[in-house]
GROMACS .gro file of C-alpha atoms in nm:
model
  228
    1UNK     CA    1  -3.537   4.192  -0.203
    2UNK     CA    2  -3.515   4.368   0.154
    3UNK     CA    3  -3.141   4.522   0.127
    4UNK     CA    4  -3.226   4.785   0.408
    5UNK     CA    5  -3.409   4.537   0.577
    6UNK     CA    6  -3.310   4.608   1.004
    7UNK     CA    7  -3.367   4.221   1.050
    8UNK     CA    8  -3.003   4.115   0.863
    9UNK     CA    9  -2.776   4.154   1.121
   10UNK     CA   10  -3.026   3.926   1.305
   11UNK     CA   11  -3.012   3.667   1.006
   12UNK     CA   12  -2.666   3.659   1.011
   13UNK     CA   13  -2.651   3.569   1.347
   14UNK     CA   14  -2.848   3.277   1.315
   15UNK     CA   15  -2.676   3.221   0.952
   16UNK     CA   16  -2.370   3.217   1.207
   17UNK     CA   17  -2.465   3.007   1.448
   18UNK     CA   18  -2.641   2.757   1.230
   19UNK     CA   19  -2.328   2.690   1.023
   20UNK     CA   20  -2.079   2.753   1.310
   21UNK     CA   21  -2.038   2.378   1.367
   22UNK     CA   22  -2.122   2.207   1.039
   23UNK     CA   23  -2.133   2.280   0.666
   24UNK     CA   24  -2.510   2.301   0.623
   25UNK     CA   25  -2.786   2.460   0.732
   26UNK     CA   26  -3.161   2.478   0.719
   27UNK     CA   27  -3.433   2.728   0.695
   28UNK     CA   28  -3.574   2.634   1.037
   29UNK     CA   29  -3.280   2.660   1.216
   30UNK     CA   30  -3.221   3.007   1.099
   31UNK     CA   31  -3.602   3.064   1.213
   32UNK     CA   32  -3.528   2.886   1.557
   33UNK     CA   33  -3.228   3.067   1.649
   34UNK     CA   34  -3.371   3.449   1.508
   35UNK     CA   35  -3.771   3.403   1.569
   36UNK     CA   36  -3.772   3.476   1.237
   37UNK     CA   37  -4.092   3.357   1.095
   38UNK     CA   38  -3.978   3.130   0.849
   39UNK     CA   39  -4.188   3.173   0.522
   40UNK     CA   40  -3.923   3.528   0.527
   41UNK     CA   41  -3.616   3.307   0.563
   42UNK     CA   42  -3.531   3.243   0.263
   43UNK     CA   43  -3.593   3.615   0.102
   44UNK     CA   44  -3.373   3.773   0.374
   45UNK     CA   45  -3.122   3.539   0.310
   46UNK     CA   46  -3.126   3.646  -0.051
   47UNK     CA   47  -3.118   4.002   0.088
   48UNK     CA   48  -2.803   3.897   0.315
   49UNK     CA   49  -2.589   3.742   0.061
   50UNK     CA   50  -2.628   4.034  -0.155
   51UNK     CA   51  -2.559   4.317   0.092
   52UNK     CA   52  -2.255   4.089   0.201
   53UNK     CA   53  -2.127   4.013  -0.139
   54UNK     CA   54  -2.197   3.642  -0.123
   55UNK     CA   55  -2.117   3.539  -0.498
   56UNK     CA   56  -2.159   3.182  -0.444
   57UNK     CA   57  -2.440   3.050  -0.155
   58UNK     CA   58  -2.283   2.715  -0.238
   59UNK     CA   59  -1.920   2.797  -0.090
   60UNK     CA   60  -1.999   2.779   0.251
   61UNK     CA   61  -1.638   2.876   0.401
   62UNK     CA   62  -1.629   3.165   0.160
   63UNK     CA   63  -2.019   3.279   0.278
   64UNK     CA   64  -1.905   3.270   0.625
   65UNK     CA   65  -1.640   3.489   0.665
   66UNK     CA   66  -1.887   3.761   0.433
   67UNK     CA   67  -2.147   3.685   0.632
   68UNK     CA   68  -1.937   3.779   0.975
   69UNK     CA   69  -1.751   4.082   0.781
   70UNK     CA   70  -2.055   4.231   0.707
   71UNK     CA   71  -2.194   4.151   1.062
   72UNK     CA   72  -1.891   4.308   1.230
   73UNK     CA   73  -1.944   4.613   1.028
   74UNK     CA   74  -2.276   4.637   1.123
   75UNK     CA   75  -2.296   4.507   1.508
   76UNK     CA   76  -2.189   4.749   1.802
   77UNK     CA   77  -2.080   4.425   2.037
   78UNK     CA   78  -1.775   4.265   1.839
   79UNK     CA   79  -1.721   4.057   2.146
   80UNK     CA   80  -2.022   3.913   2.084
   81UNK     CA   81  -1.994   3.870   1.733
   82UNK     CA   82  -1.652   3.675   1.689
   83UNK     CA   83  -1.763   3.420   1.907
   84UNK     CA   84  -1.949   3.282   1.616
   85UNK     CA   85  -1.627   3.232   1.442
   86UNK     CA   86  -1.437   2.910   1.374
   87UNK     CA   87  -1.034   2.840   1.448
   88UNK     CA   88  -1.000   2.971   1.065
   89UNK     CA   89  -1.202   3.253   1.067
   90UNK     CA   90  -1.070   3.372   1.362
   91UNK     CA   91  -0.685   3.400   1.176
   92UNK     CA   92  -0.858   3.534   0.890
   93UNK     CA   93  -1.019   3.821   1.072
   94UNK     CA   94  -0.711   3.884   1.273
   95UNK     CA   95  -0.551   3.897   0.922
   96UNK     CA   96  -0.791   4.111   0.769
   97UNK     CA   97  -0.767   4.400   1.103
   98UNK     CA   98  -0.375   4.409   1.010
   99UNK     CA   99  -0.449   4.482   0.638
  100UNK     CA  100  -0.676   4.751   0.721
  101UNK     CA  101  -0.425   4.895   0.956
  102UNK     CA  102  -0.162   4.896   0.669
  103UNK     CA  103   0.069   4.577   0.755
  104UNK     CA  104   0.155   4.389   0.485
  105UNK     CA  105   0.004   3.993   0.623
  106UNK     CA  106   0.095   3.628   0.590
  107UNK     CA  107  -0.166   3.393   0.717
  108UNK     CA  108  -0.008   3.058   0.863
  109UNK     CA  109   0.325   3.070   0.768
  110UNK     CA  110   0.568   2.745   0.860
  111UNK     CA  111   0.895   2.726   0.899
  112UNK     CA  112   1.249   2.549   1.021
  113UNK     CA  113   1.443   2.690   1.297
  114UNK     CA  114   1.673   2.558   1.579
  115UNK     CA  115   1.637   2.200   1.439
  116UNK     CA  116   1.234   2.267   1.467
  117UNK     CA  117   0.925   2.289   1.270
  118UNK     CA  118   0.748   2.580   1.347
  119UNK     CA  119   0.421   2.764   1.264
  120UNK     CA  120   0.288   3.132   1.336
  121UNK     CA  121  -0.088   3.215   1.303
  122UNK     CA  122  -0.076   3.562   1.167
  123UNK     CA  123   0.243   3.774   1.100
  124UNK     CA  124   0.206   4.165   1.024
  125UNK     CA  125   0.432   4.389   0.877
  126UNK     CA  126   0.468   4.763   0.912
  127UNK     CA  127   0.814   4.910   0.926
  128UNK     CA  128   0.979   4.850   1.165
  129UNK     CA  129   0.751   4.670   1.330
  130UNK     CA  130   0.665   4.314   1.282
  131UNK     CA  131   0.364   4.165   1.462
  132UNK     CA  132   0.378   3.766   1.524
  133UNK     CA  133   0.010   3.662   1.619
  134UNK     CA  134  -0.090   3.368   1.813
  135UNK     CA  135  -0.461   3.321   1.769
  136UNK     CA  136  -0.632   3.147   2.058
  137UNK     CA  137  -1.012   3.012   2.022
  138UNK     CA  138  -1.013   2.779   2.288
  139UNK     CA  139  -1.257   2.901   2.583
  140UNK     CA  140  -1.239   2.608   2.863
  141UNK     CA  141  -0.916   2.581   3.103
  142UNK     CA  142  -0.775   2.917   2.955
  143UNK     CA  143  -0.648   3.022   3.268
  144UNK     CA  144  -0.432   2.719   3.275
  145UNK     CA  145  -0.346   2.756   2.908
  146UNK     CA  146  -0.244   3.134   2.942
  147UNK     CA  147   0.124   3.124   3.079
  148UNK     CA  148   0.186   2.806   2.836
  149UNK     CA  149   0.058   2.969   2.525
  150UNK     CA  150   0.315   3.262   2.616
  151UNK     CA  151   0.584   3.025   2.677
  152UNK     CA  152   0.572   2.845   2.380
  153UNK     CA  153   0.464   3.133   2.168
  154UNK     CA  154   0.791   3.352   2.261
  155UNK     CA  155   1.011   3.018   2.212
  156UNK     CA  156   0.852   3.024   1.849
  157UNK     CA  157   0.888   3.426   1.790
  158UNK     CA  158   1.265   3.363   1.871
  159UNK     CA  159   1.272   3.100   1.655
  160UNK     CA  160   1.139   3.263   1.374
  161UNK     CA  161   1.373   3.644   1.423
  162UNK     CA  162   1.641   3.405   1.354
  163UNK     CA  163   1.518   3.368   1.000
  164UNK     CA  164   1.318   3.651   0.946
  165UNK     CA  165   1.577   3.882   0.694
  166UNK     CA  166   1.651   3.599   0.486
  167UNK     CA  167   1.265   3.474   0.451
  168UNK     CA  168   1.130   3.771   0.430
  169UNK     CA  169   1.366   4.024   0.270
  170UNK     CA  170   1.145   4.174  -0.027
  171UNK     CA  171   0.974   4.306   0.244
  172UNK     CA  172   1.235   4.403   0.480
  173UNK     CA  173   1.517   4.471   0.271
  174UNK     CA  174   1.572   4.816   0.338
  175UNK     CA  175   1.419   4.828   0.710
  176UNK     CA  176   1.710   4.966   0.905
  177UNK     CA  177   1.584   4.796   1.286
  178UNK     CA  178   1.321   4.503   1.277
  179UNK     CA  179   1.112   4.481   1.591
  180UNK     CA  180   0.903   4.154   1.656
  181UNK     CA  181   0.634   4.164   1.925
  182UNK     CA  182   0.519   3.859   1.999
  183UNK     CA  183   0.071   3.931   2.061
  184UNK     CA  184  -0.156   3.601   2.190
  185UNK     CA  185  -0.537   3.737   2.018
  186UNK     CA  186  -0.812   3.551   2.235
  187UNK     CA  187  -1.194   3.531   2.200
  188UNK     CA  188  -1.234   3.514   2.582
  189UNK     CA  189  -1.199   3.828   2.796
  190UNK     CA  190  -0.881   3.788   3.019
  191UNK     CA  191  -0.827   4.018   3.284
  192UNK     CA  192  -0.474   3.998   3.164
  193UNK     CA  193  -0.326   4.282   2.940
  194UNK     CA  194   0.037   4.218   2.930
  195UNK     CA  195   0.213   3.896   3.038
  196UNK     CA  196   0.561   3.864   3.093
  197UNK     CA  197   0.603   4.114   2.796
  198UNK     CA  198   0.322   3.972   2.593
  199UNK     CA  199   0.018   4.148   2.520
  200UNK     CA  200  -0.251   3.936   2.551
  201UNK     CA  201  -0.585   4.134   2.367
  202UNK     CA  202  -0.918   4.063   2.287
  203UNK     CA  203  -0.989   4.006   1.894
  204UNK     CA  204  -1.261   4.308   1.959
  205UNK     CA  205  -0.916   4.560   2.124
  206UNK     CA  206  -0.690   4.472   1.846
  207UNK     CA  207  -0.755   4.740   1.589
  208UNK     CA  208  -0.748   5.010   1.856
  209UNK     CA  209  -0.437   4.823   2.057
  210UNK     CA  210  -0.238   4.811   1.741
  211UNK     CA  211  -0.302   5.169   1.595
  212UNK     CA  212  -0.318   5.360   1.927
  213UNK     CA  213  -0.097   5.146   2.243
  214UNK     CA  214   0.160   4.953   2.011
  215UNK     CA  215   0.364   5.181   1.891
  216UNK     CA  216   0.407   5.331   2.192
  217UNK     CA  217   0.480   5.033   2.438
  218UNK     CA  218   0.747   4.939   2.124
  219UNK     CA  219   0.934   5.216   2.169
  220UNK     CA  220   0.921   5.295   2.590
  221UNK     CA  221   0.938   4.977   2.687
  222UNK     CA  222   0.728   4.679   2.869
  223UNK     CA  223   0.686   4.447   2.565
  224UNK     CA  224   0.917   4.102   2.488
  225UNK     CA  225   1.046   4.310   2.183
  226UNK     CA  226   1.280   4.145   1.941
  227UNK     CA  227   1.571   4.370   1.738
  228UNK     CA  228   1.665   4.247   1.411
   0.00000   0.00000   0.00000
């Protein structure tokens, strides 16, 4: 077994894209995407799932998201690398940035507000601040999607302050101020930064937007902030 082996990223790129559409895969597919010779397929693949903590080959969803956390770890173009992800995946890994930055995280959470059903992608929470993520995968027409994805996704962030004490108050209890940003995540590069007070950032800008600008913009000014 080759667990130092420099071709894995390179596997898991073709593991990626081989599986990105459909929940099987086979040897020469790997070898057609990599130009991998494929008698070493399967070995690096044994090498993969064990440097990526696959447990179980079989649970494809599960071997995924490994597979790309272990690529992202190791790649030095995450734009690159998240393309390969699916709708789920995507919210997972937005998810999974959050936790690492010390926000407490609820993936797809649903709820009733203003006579609506609603339902956020990703919310983060780090007093006082809570982060209400809409995760957006879809590459064609974005332009034309942009200023609708903000409208609808501040409509829902208003929704949801309305509710957000009594639904979440083991974790707010005894936060003095709440402040809800609305933040659209995207896997296509937008020339955009901030829209009508919505950040608008690149799933490969998010850990160093949320640690480094965040805070900052909270507090001076130029976000669609929420006070709670």
């Amino acid at each position: 077994m080759l667990l130092d082996d420099p071709r894995l990223p390179l596997i898991s790129k073709g593991f990626l894209k081989a599986t990105r559409g459909k929940d099987e895969f086979s040897f020469e597919e790997i070898s057609e995407y990599t130009r991998i010779p494929l008698e070493d397929i399967p070995i690096l693949l044994e090498s993969l799932y064990r440097v990526a903590g696959v447990d179980n080959p079989c649970d494809l969803r599960s071997s995924r998201f490994k597979v790309f956390i272990f690529l992202a770890g190791s790649s030095s173009n995450l734009e690159d690398t998240a393309s390969l992800l699916r709708w789920r995946e995507f919210e997972s890994f937005t998810s999974t940035i959050l936790s690492h930055l010390g926000f407490d995280t609820v993936l797809g959470y649903r709820f009733s507000s203003s006579n609506r059903r609603w339902e956020i992608d990703v919310l983060g929470f780090r007093e006082p601040i809570v982060v209400a993520v809409d995760c957006k995968h879809v590459r064609k027409g974005y332009s034309g999607m942009l200023s609708r994805s903000i409208r609808m996704h501040k409509a829902r962030v208003e929704a949801f302050a309305h509710i957000l004490r009594c639904s979440f108050h083991r974790i707010v209890d005894r936060w003095r101020v709440i402040r809800v940003v609305p933040i659209i995540v995207t896997l296509k590069r937008s020339v955009h930064t901030i829209v009508d007070g919505v950040p608008v950032v690149h799933i490969s800008a998010l850990r160093d937007f949320i640690d480094s600008a965040l805070p900052i913009l909270v507090f001076e000014g130029g976000l669609s902030v929420l006070e709670v």
